[in-house]
Amino acid sequence: MSTARERILEATGELLATQDALAISTRAICERAKVGAPEIYRQFGDKQGLLTAVADIGFERFLAEKRRNPLTDDPVADLRTAWDSHVAFALRNPHLYRLMFTPTGDAKPQAIKEAQAILRKAVERCRDAGRLRTAPELAGQSILSANVGVCMMALSFPELFQDPAISYAVRDAVIGKVTGDDREDARIGEATVLAHALLGTLTGTAPVAPAALDDLKDALRQPLPDA
C-alpha cells in the first residue's frame, strides 16, 4: 500500500501532465491524493518543497534516459544524439521540464549537477579523441545552456520554435563551435540571440516583439553552409 508521501508525489506528477506547476493548487493535489491539506506541509514543509521533490523525480527519469543513450566510435555524433534526446524529453514532458529547469524559491533540484557531470564525460570523450577546442567544463556548460534554451523557446512559443530544424541548427552551431568542426556556422549568432530572447521574454525585462521572433525563427532555419 502506498504511503501518503508517495500518493502526493504521484498526484502532483499526474496533474503536471496537463498543467503548469504554478497553476496546480494544493487543494487539487490533496483531492487527487486523498489526503488532508496538512499532510503536504508535514511531508514536504510547503508546496515549494513538494515541487522540488517532484522536480528531483523528473531529473531521475531524465538522467536515466541520458544513461541509456548509446555510445559509438564518434563522440561528437554522440553529443548530437544526447542533445536530441534532451529535446525529446522536454517536448514529451513540457510542464515537468519547466519545473525542472526554471525552479522558483531557494530550493533547487540538485540533480542538475549530475546532468552536468554526464555531459562533461561526453565532452571529455571528444577531448580524448582530439576533437575539442575549448575547456571541457566550458564546452559542457555552453552545450547545456543552449540545449535548455532551445527547449524553453519551443515550449514557450511552439508555433514559432518547435520545428526540429531549429533545434538541429542550434545544436550543430554550438557543438560545431566547441568541437572544431571544419564548417563555421554563422547561425551561432542567432543561437546567442535566442538565449537572450528567452531570458528577456520569460523575466519580462525585455519582451521580444512577435516580428523579431519571426526573424529569429527564419534565420535559424537557414541551411548549414557548405564546407
Coordinates of C-alpha atoms in Angstrom, one line a residue:
M1 CA 0.0 0.0 0.0
S2 CA 1.4 3.4 -1.0
T3 CA 2.2 6.0 1.7
A4 CA 0.7 9.5 1.9
R5 CA 4.0 10.9 0.6
E6 CA 4.0 8.6 -2.4
R7 CA 0.4 9.4 -3.2
I8 CA 1.1 13.2 -3.0
L9 CA 4.1 12.9 -5.3
E10 CA 2.1 10.7 -7.8
A11 CA -0.9 13.1 -7.7
T12 CA 1.3 16.1 -8.4
G13 CA 3.1 14.3 -11.3
E14 CA -0.3 13.4 -12.8
L15 CA -1.5 17.0 -12.6
L16 CA 1.7 18.2 -14.2
A17 CA 1.0 16.1 -17.2
T18 CA -1.7 18.7 -18.2
Q19 CA -0.9 22.0 -16.5
D20 CA 1.9 24.1 -15.3
A21 CA 3.2 23.8 -11.7
L22 CA 2.1 27.3 -10.8
A23 CA -1.5 26.5 -11.8
I24 CA -1.8 23.4 -9.6
S25 CA -3.5 24.1 -6.3
T26 CA -2.7 22.3 -3.1
R27 CA -6.4 21.5 -2.9
A28 CA -6.3 19.7 -6.2
I29 CA -3.3 17.7 -5.1
C30 CA -4.9 16.7 -1.8
E31 CA -8.2 15.7 -3.5
R32 CA -6.3 13.5 -6.0
A33 CA -4.0 12.0 -3.4
K34 CA -6.9 11.6 -0.9
V35 CA -5.1 13.3 1.9
G36 CA -5.8 16.4 4.1
A37 CA -4.0 19.7 3.4
P38 CA -1.8 19.5 6.5
E39 CA -0.2 16.3 5.1
I40 CA 1.6 18.3 2.4
Y41 CA 3.2 20.5 5.0
R42 CA 4.0 17.5 7.2
Q43 CA 5.8 15.7 4.4
F44 CA 7.4 18.5 2.4
G45 CA 7.3 21.7 4.5
D46 CA 5.3 23.6 1.9
K47 CA 4.2 23.5 -1.7
Q48 CA 7.6 24.6 -2.9
G49 CA 9.2 21.7 -1.1
L50 CA 6.8 19.4 -2.8
L51 CA 7.5 20.8 -6.2
T52 CA 11.3 20.5 -5.6
A53 CA 10.7 16.8 -4.7
V54 CA 8.7 16.3 -7.9
A55 CA 11.5 18.0 -9.9
D56 CA 14.0 15.7 -8.4
I57 CA 11.9 12.7 -9.6
G58 CA 11.7 14.3 -13.0
F59 CA 15.5 14.5 -13.1
E60 CA 15.8 10.9 -12.1
R61 CA 13.8 10.0 -15.2
F62 CA 15.7 12.5 -17.4
L63 CA 19.1 11.1 -16.2
A64 CA 18.0 7.5 -16.7
E65 CA 17.3 8.3 -20.3
K66 CA 20.7 10.0 -20.6
R67 CA 22.4 7.0 -19.3
R68 CA 20.7 4.8 -21.9
N69 CA 22.0 6.9 -24.8
P70 CA 24.2 4.5 -26.9
L71 CA 27.9 5.3 -27.3
T72 CA 29.5 4.9 -30.7
D73 CA 33.0 5.4 -32.1
D74 CA 32.1 9.0 -32.9
P75 CA 31.9 11.1 -29.7
V76 CA 30.8 14.2 -31.5
A77 CA 27.9 12.3 -33.1
D78 CA 27.1 11.0 -29.6
L79 CA 26.8 14.6 -28.3
R80 CA 24.3 15.4 -31.0
T81 CA 22.3 12.3 -30.0
A82 CA 22.3 13.4 -26.4
W83 CA 21.1 16.8 -27.5
D84 CA 18.2 15.3 -29.4
S85 CA 17.2 13.1 -26.6
H86 CA 17.2 16.1 -24.2
V87 CA 14.8 18.0 -26.6
A88 CA 12.6 14.9 -27.0
F89 CA 12.2 14.6 -23.2
A90 CA 11.2 18.3 -22.9
L91 CA 8.6 18.0 -25.6
R92 CA 7.1 14.9 -24.0
N93 CA 7.0 16.5 -20.5
P94 CA 6.6 20.2 -21.0
H95 CA 5.3 21.2 -17.6
L96 CA 7.6 18.9 -15.7
Y97 CA 10.6 20.2 -17.8
R98 CA 9.8 23.8 -16.9
L99 CA 9.6 22.8 -13.3
M100 CA 13.0 21.1 -13.5
F101 CA 14.9 23.8 -15.4
T102 CA 13.2 27.0 -14.1
P103 CA 12.8 26.4 -10.4
T104 CA 11.5 29.1 -8.1
G105 CA 12.4 29.7 -4.5
D106 CA 15.6 28.9 -2.7
A107 CA 15.4 25.1 -3.1
K108 CA 16.9 23.9 -6.4
P109 CA 17.0 20.4 -7.8
Q110 CA 20.5 19.1 -7.0
A111 CA 20.4 16.6 -9.9
I112 CA 21.3 19.3 -12.3
K113 CA 24.9 18.7 -11.1
E114 CA 24.7 15.1 -12.2
A115 CA 23.3 16.2 -15.6
Q116 CA 26.4 18.4 -15.9
A117 CA 28.6 15.5 -14.9
I118 CA 27.2 13.2 -17.6
L119 CA 27.6 15.9 -20.2
R120 CA 31.1 16.6 -19.1
K121 CA 32.1 13.0 -19.6
A122 CA 30.7 13.1 -23.1
V123 CA 32.7 16.2 -23.8
E124 CA 35.8 14.6 -22.4
R125 CA 35.4 11.8 -24.8
C126 CA 35.6 14.4 -27.6
R127 CA 38.8 15.8 -26.0
D128 CA 40.4 12.4 -25.7
A129 CA 39.7 11.9 -29.4
G130 CA 41.4 15.2 -30.2
R131 CA 38.1 16.8 -31.2
L132 CA 37.6 19.6 -28.6
R133 CA 39.0 23.1 -28.9
T134 CA 37.8 24.6 -25.6
A135 CA 38.0 23.6 -22.0
P136 CA 35.6 20.6 -21.2
E137 CA 33.8 22.5 -18.4
L138 CA 33.1 25.5 -20.6
A139 CA 32.1 23.3 -23.6
G140 CA 29.6 21.3 -21.4
Q141 CA 28.1 24.5 -19.9
S142 CA 27.7 26.0 -23.3
I143 CA 26.0 23.0 -24.7
L144 CA 23.6 22.5 -21.8
S145 CA 22.7 26.2 -21.7
A146 CA 21.9 26.2 -25.4
N147 CA 20.0 22.9 -25.2
V148 CA 17.8 24.2 -22.4
G149 CA 17.3 27.5 -24.2
V150 CA 16.1 25.7 -27.4
C151 CA 13.7 23.6 -25.3
M152 CA 12.3 26.5 -23.4
M153 CA 11.7 28.5 -26.5
A154 CA 10.0 25.5 -28.1
L155 CA 7.7 25.1 -25.1
S156 CA 7.0 28.8 -24.7
F157 CA 6.5 29.6 -28.4
P158 CA 5.6 26.3 -30.0
E159 CA 4.1 27.9 -33.1
L160 CA 7.5 29.5 -33.8
F161 CA 10.2 27.3 -32.4
Q162 CA 9.0 23.7 -32.4
D163 CA 10.2 23.0 -35.9
P164 CA 13.0 20.3 -35.4
A165 CA 15.1 22.2 -38.0
I166 CA 15.6 25.0 -35.4
S167 CA 16.9 22.6 -32.8
Y168 CA 19.2 21.0 -35.3
A169 CA 20.5 24.4 -36.4
V170 CA 21.4 25.5 -32.9
R171 CA 22.8 22.0 -32.0
D172 CA 25.1 22.0 -35.0
A173 CA 26.2 25.5 -34.4
V174 CA 27.1 25.1 -30.7
I175 CA 28.6 21.6 -30.9
G176 CA 30.4 22.5 -34.1
K177 CA 31.9 25.5 -32.3
V178 CA 33.3 23.7 -29.3
T179 CA 34.5 20.6 -31.2
G180 CA 36.2 22.4 -34.0
D181 CA 34.1 21.2 -37.0
D182 CA 35.6 22.4 -40.3
R183 CA 32.5 24.3 -41.1
E184 CA 32.0 27.6 -39.2
D185 CA 28.3 28.0 -38.8
A186 CA 27.1 31.7 -38.8
R187 CA 23.9 30.6 -37.1
I188 CA 25.8 30.6 -33.8
G189 CA 25.0 34.3 -33.6
E190 CA 21.3 33.5 -33.9
A191 CA 21.7 30.9 -31.2
T192 CA 23.0 33.6 -28.9
V193 CA 20.1 35.9 -29.7
L194 CA 17.8 33.1 -28.9
A195 CA 19.2 32.7 -25.4
H196 CA 18.8 36.5 -24.8
A197 CA 15.3 36.4 -26.2
L198 CA 14.4 33.6 -23.8
L199 CA 15.7 35.4 -20.8
G200 CA 14.1 38.8 -21.6
T201 CA 10.7 37.3 -22.5
L202 CA 10.4 34.9 -19.6
T203 CA 11.6 37.5 -17.0
G204 CA 9.5 40.3 -18.6
T205 CA 12.6 42.6 -18.6
A206 CA 12.8 42.8 -22.4
P207 CA 9.9 41.1 -24.1
V208 CA 10.7 40.2 -27.7
A209 CA 8.3 41.5 -30.4
P210 CA 6.5 38.9 -32.5
A211 CA 8.2 40.2 -35.6
A212 CA 11.6 39.8 -34.1
L213 CA 10.8 36.2 -33.1
D214 CA 9.7 35.5 -36.7
D215 CA 13.0 36.9 -38.0
L216 CA 15.0 34.7 -35.5
K217 CA 13.0 31.6 -36.4
D218 CA 13.7 32.2 -40.1
A219 CA 17.4 32.8 -39.5
L220 CA 17.7 29.5 -37.6
R221 CA 16.0 27.6 -40.4
Q222 CA 18.7 28.6 -42.9
P223 CA 20.7 25.6 -44.2
L224 CA 24.1 24.9 -42.9
P225 CA 26.8 26.4 -45.2
D226 CA 28.8 24.0 -47.3
A227 CA 32.3 23.2 -46.1

